[in-house]
Coordinates of C-alpha atoms in Angstrom, one line a residue:
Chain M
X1 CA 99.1 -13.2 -84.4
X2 CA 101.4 -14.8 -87.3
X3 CA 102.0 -13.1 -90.6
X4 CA 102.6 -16.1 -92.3
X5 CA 98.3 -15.8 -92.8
X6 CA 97.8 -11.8 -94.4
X7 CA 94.5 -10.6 -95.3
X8 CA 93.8 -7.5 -97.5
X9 CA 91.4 -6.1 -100.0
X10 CA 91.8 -6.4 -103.6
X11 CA 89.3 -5.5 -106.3
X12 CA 87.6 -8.9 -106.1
X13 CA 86.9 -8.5 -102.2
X14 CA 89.8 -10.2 -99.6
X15 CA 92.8 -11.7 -100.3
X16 CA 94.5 -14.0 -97.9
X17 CA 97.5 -15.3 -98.5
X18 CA 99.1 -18.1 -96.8
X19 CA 103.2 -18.2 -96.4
X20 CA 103.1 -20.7 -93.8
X21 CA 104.9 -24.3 -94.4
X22 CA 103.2 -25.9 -91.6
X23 CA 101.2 -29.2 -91.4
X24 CA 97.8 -27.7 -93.6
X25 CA 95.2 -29.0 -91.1
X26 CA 96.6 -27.1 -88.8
X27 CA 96.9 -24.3 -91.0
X28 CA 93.7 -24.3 -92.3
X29 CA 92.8 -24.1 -88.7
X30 CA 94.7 -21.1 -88.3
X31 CA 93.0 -19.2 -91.1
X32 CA 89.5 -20.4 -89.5
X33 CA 91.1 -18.6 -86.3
X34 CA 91.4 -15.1 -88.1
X35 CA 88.2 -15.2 -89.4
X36 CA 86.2 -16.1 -86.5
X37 CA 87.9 -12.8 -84.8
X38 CA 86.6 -10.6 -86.8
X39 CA 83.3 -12.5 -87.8
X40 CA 81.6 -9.4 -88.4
X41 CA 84.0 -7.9 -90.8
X42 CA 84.4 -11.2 -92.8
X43 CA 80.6 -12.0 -92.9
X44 CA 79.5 -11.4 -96.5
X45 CA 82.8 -11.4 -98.3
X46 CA 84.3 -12.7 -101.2
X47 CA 87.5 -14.5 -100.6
X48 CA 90.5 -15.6 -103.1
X49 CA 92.9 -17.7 -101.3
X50 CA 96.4 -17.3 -102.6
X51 CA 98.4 -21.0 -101.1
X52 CA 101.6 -20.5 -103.0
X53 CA 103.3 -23.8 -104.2
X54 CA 101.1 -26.2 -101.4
X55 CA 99.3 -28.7 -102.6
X56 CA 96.1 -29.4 -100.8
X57 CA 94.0 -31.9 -102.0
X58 CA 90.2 -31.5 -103.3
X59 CA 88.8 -33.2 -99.5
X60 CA 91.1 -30.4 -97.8
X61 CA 89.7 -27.5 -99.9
X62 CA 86.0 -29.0 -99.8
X63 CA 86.1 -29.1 -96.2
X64 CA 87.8 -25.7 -95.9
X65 CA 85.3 -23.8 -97.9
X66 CA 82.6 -25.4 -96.3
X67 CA 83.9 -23.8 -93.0
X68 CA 83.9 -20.5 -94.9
X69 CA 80.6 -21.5 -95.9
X70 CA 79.8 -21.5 -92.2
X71 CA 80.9 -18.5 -91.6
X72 CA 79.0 -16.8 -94.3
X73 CA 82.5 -15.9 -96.2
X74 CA 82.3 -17.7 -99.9
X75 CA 85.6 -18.9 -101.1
X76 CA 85.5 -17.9 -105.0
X77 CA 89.2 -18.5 -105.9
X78 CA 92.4 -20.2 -105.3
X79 CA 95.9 -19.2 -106.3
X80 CA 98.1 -21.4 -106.7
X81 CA 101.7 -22.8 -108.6
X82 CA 100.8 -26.3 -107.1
X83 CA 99.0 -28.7 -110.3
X84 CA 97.0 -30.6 -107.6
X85 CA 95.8 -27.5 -105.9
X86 CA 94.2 -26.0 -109.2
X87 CA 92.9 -28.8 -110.2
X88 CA 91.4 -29.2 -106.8
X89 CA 89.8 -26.0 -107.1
X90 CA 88.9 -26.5 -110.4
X91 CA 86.9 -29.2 -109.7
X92 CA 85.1 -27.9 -107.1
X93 CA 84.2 -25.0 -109.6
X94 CA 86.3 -22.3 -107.7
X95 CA 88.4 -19.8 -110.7
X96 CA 92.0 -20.3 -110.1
X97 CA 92.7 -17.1 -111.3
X98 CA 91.9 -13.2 -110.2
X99 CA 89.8 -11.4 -113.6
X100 CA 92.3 -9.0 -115.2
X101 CA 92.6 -5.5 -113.5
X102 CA 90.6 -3.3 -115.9
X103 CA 92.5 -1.2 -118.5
X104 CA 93.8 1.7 -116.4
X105 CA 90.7 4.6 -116.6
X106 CA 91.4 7.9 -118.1
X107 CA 90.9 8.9 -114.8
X108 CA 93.2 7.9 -113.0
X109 CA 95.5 10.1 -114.7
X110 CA 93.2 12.9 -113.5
X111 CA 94.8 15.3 -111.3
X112 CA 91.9 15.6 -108.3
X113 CA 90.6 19.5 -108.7
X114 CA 87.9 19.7 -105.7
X115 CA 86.9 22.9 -104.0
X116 CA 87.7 22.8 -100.3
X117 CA 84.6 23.0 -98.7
X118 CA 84.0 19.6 -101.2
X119 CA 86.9 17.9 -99.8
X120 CA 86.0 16.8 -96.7
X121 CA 82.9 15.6 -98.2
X122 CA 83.1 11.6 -98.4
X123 CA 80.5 9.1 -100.6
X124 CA 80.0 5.8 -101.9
X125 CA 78.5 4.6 -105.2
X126 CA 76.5 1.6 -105.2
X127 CA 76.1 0.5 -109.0
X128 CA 73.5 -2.2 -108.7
X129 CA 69.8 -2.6 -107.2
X130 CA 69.8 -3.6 -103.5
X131 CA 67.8 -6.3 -102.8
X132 CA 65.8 -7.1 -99.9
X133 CA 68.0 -8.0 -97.5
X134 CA 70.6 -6.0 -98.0
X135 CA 71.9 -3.1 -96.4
X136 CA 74.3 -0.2 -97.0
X137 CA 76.0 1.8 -94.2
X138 CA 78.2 5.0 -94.6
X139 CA 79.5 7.7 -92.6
X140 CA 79.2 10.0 -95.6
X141 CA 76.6 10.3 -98.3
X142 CA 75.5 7.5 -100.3
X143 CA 74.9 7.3 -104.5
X144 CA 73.1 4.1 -105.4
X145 CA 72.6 3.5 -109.2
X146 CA 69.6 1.3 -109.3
X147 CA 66.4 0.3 -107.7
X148 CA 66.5 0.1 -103.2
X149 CA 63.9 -2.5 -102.9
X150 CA 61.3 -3.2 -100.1
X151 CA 63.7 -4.5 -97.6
X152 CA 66.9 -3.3 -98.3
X153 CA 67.9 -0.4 -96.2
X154 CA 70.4 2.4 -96.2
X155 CA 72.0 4.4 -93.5
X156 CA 73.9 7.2 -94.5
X157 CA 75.5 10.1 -92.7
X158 CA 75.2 12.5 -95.1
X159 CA 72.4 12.5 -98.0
X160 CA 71.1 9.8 -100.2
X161 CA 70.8 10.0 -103.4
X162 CA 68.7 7.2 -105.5
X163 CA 69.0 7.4 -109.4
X164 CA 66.2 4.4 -109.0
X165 CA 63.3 3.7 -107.2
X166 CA 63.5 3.8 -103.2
X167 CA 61.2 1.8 -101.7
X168 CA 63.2 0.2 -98.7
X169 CA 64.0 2.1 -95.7
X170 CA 66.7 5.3 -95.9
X171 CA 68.0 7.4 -93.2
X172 CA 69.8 10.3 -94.2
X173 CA 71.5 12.6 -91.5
X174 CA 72.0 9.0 -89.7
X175 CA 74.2 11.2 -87.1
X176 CA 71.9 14.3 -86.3
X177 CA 72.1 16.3 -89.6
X178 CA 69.5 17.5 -89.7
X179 CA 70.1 19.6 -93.3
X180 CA 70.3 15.8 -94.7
X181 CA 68.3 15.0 -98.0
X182 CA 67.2 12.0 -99.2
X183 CA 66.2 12.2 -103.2
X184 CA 65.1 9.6 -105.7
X185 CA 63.2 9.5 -109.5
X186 CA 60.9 7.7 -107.1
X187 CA 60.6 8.4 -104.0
X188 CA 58.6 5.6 -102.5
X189 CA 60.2 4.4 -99.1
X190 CA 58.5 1.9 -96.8
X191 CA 59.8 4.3 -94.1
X192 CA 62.2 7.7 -94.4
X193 CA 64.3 9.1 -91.9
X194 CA 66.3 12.5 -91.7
X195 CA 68.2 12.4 -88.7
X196 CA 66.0 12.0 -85.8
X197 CA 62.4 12.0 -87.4
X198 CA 61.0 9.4 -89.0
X199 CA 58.1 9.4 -92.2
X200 CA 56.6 7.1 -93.9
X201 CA 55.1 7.7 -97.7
X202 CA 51.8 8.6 -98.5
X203 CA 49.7 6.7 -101.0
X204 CA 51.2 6.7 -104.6
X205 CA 49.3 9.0 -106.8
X206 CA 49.8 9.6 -110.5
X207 CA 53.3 8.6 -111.9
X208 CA 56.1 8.8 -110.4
X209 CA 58.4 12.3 -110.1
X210 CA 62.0 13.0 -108.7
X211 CA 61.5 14.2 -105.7
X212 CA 63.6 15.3 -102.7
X213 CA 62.9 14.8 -99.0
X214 CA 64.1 17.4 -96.4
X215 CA 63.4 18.4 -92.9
X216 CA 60.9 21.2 -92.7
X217 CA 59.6 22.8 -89.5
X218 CA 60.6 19.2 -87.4
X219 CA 58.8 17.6 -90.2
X220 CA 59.9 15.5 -93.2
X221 CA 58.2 16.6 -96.4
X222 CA 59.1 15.4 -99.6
X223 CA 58.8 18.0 -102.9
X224 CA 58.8 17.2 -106.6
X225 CA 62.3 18.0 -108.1
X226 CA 62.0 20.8 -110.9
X227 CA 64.9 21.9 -113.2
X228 CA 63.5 25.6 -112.7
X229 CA 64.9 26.2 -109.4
Chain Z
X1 CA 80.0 -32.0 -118.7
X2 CA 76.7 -33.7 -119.8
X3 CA 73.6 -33.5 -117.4
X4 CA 72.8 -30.0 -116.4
X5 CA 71.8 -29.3 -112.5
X6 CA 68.6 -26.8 -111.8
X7 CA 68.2 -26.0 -108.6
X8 CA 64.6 -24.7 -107.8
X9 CA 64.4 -22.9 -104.8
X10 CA 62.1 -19.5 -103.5
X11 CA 62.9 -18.3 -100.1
X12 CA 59.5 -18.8 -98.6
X13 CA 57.6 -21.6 -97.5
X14 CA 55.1 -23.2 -99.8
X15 CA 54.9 -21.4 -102.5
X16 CA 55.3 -24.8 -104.7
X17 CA 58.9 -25.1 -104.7
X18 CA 58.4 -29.7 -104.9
X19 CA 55.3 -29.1 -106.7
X20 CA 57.3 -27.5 -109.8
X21 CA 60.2 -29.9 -109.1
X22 CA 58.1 -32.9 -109.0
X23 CA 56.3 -31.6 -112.7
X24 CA 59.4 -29.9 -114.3
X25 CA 61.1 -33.5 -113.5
X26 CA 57.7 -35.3 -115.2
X27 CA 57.3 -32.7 -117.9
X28 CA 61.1 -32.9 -118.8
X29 CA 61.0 -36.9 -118.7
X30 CA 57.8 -36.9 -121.3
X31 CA 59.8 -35.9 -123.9
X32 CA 62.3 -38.6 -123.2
X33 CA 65.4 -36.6 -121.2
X34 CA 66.9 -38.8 -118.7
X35 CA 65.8 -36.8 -115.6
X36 CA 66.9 -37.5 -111.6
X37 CA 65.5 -35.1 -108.8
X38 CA 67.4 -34.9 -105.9
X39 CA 65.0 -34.1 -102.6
X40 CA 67.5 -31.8 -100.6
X41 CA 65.5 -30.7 -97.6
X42 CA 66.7 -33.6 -95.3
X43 CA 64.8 -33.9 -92.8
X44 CA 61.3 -32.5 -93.8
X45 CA 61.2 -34.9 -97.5
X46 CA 58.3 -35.0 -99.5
X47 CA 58.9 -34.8 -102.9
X48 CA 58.9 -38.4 -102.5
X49 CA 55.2 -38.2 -101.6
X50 CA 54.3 -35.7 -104.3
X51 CA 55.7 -38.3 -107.3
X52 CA 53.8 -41.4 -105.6
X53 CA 57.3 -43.2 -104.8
X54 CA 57.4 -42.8 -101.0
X55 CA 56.8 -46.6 -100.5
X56 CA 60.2 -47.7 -102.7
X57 CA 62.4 -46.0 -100.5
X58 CA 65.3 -48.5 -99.7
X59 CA 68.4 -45.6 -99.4
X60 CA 68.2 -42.1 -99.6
X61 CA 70.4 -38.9 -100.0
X62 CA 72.6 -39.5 -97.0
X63 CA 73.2 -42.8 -97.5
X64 CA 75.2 -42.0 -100.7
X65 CA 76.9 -38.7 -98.9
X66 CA 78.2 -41.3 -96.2
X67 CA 78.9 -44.4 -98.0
X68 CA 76.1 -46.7 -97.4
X69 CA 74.8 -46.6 -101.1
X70 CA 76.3 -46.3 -104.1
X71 CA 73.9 -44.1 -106.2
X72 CA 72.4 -46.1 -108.6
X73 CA 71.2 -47.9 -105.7
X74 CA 69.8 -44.9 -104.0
X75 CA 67.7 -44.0 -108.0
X76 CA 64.3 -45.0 -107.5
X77 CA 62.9 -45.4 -110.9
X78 CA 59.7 -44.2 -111.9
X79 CA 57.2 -46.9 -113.3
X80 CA 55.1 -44.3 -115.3
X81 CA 57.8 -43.1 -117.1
X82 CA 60.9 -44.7 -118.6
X83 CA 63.7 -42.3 -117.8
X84 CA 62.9 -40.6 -114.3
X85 CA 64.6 -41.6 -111.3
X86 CA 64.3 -40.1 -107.2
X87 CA 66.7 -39.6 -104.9
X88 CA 65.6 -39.2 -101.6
X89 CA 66.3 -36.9 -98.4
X90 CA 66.1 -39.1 -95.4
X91 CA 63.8 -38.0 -93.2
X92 CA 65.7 -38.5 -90.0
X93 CA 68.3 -36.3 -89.9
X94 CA 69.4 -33.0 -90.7
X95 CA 70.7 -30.5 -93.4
X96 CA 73.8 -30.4 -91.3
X97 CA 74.4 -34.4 -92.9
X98 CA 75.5 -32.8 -96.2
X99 CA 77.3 -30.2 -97.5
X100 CA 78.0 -27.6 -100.3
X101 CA 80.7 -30.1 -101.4
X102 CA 79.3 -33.4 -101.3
X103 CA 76.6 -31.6 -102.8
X104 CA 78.3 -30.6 -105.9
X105 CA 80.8 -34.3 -105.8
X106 CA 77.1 -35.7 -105.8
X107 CA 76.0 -34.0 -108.5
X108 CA 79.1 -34.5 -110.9
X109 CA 78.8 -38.3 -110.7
X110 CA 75.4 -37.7 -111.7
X111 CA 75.9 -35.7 -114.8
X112 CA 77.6 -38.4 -116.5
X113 CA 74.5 -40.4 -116.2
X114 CA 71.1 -38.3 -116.7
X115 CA 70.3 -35.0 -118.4
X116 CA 68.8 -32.9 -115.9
X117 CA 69.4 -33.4 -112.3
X118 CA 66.6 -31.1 -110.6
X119 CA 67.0 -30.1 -107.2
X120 CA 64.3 -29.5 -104.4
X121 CA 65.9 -26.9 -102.2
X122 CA 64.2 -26.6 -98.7
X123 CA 62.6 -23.4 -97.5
X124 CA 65.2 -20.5 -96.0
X125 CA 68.8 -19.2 -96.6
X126 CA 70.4 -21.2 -94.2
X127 CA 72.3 -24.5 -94.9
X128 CA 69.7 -26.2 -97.0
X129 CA 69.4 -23.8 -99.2
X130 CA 73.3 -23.2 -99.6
X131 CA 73.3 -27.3 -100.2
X132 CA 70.9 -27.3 -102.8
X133 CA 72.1 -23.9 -104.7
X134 CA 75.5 -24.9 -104.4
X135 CA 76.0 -27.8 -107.4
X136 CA 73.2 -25.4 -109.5
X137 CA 74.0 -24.5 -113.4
X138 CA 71.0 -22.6 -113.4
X139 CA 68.7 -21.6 -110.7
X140 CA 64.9 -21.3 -110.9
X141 CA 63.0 -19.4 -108.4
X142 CA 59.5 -20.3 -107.6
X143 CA 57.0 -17.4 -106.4
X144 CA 53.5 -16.7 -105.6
X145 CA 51.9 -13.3 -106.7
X146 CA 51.8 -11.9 -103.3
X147 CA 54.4 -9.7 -101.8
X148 CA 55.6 -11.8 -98.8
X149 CA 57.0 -14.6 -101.1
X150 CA 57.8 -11.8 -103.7
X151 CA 60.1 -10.1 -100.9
X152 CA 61.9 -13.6 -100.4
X153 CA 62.2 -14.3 -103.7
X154 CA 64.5 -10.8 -104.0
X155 CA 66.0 -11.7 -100.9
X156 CA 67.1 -14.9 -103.0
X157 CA 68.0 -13.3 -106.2
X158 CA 70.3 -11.1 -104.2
X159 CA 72.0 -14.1 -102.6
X160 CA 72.3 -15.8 -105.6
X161 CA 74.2 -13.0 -107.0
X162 CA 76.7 -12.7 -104.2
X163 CA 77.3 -16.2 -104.9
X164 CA 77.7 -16.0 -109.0
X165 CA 74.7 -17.9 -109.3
X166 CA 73.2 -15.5 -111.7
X167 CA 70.0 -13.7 -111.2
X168 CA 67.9 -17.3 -111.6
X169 CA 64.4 -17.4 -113.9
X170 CA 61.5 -16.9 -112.2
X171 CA 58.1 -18.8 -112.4
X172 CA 55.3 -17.2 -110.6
X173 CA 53.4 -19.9 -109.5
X174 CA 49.5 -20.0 -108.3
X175 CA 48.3 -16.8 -110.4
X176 CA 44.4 -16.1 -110.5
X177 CA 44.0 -14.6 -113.6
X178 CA 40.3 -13.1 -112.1
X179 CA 41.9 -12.1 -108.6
X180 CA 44.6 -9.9 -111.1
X181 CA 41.8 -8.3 -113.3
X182 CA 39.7 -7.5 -110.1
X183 CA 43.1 -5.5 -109.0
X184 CA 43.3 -7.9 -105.8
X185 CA 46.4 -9.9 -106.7
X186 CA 49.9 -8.8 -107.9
X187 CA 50.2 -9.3 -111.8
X188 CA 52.9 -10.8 -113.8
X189 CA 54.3 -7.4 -114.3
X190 CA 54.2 -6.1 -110.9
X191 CA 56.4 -9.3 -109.9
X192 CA 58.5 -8.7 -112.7
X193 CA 58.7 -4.8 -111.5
X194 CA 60.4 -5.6 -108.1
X195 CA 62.2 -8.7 -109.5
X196 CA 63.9 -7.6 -113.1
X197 CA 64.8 -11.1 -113.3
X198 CA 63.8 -13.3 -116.6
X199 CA 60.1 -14.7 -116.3
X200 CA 60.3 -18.9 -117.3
X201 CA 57.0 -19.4 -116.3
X202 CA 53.4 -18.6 -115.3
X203 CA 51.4 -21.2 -113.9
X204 CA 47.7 -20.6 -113.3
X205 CA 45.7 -21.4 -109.4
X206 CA 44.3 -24.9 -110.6
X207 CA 42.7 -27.0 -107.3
X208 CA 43.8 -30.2 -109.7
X209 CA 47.2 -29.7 -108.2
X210 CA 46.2 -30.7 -104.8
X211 CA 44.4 -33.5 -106.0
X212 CA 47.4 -35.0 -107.8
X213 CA 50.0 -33.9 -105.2
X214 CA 47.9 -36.4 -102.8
X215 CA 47.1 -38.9 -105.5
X216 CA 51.0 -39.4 -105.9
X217 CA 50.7 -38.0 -109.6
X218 CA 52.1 -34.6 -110.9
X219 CA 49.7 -33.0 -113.3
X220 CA 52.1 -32.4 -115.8
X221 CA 51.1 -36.2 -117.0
X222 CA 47.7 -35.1 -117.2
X223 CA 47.2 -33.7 -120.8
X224 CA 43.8 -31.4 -119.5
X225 CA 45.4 -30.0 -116.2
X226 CA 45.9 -26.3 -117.1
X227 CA 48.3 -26.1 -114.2
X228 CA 50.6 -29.5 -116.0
X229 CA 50.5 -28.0 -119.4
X230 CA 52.4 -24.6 -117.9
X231 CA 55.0 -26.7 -116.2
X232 CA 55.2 -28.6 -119.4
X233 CA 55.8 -25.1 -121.3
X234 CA 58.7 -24.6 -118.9
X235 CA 59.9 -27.6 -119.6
X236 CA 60.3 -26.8 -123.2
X237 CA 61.5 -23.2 -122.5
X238 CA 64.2 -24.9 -120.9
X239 CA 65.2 -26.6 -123.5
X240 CA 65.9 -23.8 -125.5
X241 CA 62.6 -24.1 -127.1
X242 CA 60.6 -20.2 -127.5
X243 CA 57.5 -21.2 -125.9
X244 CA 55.0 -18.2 -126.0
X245 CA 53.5 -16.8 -122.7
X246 CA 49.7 -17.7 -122.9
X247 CA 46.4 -15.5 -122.5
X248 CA 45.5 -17.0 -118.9
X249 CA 41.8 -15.4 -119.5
X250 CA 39.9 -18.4 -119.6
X251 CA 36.7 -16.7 -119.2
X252 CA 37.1 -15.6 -122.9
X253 CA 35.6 -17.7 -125.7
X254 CA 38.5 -18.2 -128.4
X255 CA 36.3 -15.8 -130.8
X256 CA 36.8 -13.7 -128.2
X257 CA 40.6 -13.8 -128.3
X258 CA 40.9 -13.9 -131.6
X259 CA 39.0 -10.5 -131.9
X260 CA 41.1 -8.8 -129.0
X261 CA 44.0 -9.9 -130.8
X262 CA 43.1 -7.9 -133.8
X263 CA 42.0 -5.1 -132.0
X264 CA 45.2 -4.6 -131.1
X265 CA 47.2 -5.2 -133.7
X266 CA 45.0 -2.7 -135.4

């Protein structure tokens, strides 16, 4: 495997960056190569393509991000110091340049001050409604602010936590916990499970409450979230 | 810049997706926009059917993708009205004879010469529909009020996202305003409840369309169809004109109406 192609993350999903000289068809080809062996990992992402000075014509790029296309990777920007490369982009309405990092947070001067028995405790924080379709998957406990709508689905490790309405499928406890909770200000899932059993939601009656789902007596029951507790 | 793409697309099958292309394209064209739509389900074409054009067909999308037309020649104007044009899908091959980009190169050449380019996307998320959503300025996402094609229609808004396509407007399509009162059909706002996407359009059940879609005539050139005068409120709420949702209670005399509506403001 060359390292004249390198992938990594960046805030705006991947970043590959090619430091190759090499004939581009056959470079392009290359980069087509990495993906395909690790479809799975690439399927769904966002990709910027940093090129350096090469200057690839509009056809090249067309036909390169359609291969992306293929793969179900979308190409969302180019980098490059190359005139005919930008403008290439550009005119196939790809940015040509990654959105500012944000001003750094107050927080990340924050020095971390967590409780051990917190530590080894891992989440992720999903800041937007998951469609139907989608699907979130975490070996730890999962935050989503927003709505999990029919057909979206979540598998967590740990507990869920939906500051939303949940009305796709959740498992909680996706490993065997069964202490796992799954909570929500509307708890409405097409179909709940806490590690190994599985519930689905009764008839809606009256409006809506918090409420958290847990495993009682090898069954799931769900109870309306009070602050006097 | 000048013409502006919409790309109208829904997820599901037959939910009205070359209906509302065929009268959005009629609707904008009445008020004398230079309007083209662009038939992008290659293979399975029929908007050319629904706008009574299907026996002027010379050339058709692919042609132009691969060289064999230039694209005026491939613009099928419409008698009826003086600035609406067709382009095509061919009907014997397949979505894999075009892609994203020849898709947007496509529609770029066509900006400078229309103002609305409307696109019919096929049914599905697979290549068709990344052709047609791929040259898009603004997406529109057509819907029925039942929660199948409501379920696709998020499963589109959430691709559309990933893509920076925006969230789309929505038009509900086929609404039975008795079917909703009785409590047997999803209402405007339970679609909007799953959705949270803006609303462009509401278009009634009217057994006209069928009629016209055979006949080769979009109702929105039909100045009675209840069904043509929605489309041609979108039409106007597209061009940035604030176009009022209507009562769709047609059982109610306008007396009637009128006394509800100060009822309530009371």
């Amino acid at each position: 495997m060359s390292d004249r192609i390198a992938i990594k993350g960046i805030r705006d999903g991947l970043l590959i960056t090619v430091t190759d000289a090499g004939e581009w068809p056959a470079t392009a080809k290359e980069v087509i190569t990495r993906l395909d062996e690790k479809a799975d990992f690439f399927k769904g992402a966002r990709l910027t393509l940093e090129v350096g000075a090469r200057a690839i014509p509009a056809a090249e790029l067309g036909r390169l991000r359609d291969a992306f296309s293929e793969r179900g990777v979308s190409l969302t920007t180019v980098l490059s110091e190359s005139a005919l490369t930008t403008s290439a982009a550009q005119a196939l309405g790809l940015k040509v340049a990654v959105a500012a990092p944000p001003p750094p947070a107050v927080q990340a001067q924050l020095e971390a001050e967590v409780d051990p028995e917190e530590v080894r405790e891992d989440a992720v924080l999903v800041r937007r409604t998951l469609r139907s379709g989608r699907s979130v998957r975490h070996a730890g406990h999962v935050v989503v602010l927003g709505d999990v709508n029919p057909g979206a689905e979540i598998e967590a490790g740990g507990d869920i936590v939906v500051w939303g309405r949940l009305r796709g499928v959740a498992h909680a406890g996706a490993g065997g916990d069964e202490a796992a909770v799954v909570c929500a200000l509307d708890l409405a899932p097409t179909q709940l499970r806490i590690a190994r059993f599985i519930a689905t939601s009764p008839a809606r009656k009256g409006t809506p409450q918090p409420e958290m789902a847990r495993v009682k007596d090898g069954h799931i029951v769900a109870e309306r979230w009070s602050p006097k507790r | 810049m000048g013409g502006k793409v919409l790309t109208v697309t829904s997820g599901k099958g037959g939910v009205g997706k070359t209906t509302t292309t065929a009268n959005l394209a009629v609707a904008l064209a009445a008020t004398g926009d230079k309007v083209v739509c662009l038939d992008a389900d290659i293979g399975l074409r029929n908007l050319d059917v629904v706008m009574g054009l299907e026996n002027r067909i010379v050339y058709d999308l692919v042609d132009i993708v691969e060289g064999r037309a230039r694209l005026r020649q491939a613009m099928i104007k419409d008698k009826r009205l003086p600035e609406l044009y067709l382009i095509p899908a061919a009907q014997t091959r397949d979505k894999a004879a075009v892609s994203p980009t020849d898709m947007i190169k496509l529609c770029n050449e066509l900006r400078n010469e229309v103002d609305w380019i409307l696109v019919d996307s096929p049914a599905g998320i697979e290549r068709g529909f990344r052709n047609a959503v791929a040259p898009a300025d603004q997406v529109l996402i057509v819907t029925n009020p039942e929660v199948s094609a409501v379920r696709d229609a998020d499963r589109i808004v959430g691709l559309l996202e990933a893509e920076e396509k925006g969230p789309g407007h929505l038009i509900i399509n086929r609404l039975k305003p008795e079917m909703v009162k009785r409590g047997d059909m999803l209402s405007t706002e339970d679609v909007l409840d799953i959705l949270a996407i803006p609303l462009i359009g509401v278009v009634p059940e009217d057994e006209g369309i069928l009629v016209s879609s055979n006949r080769g005539a979009p109702a929105a050139m039909d100045e009675r169809s209840r069904a043509g005068q929605a489309f041609r409120d979108v039409a106007r709420r597209l061009k940035g004109e604030d176009v009022p949702f209507p009562s769709l209670d047609d059982n109610k005399s306008f007396f009637q109406r009128l006394a509800a509506r100060f009822t309530r403001a009371s």
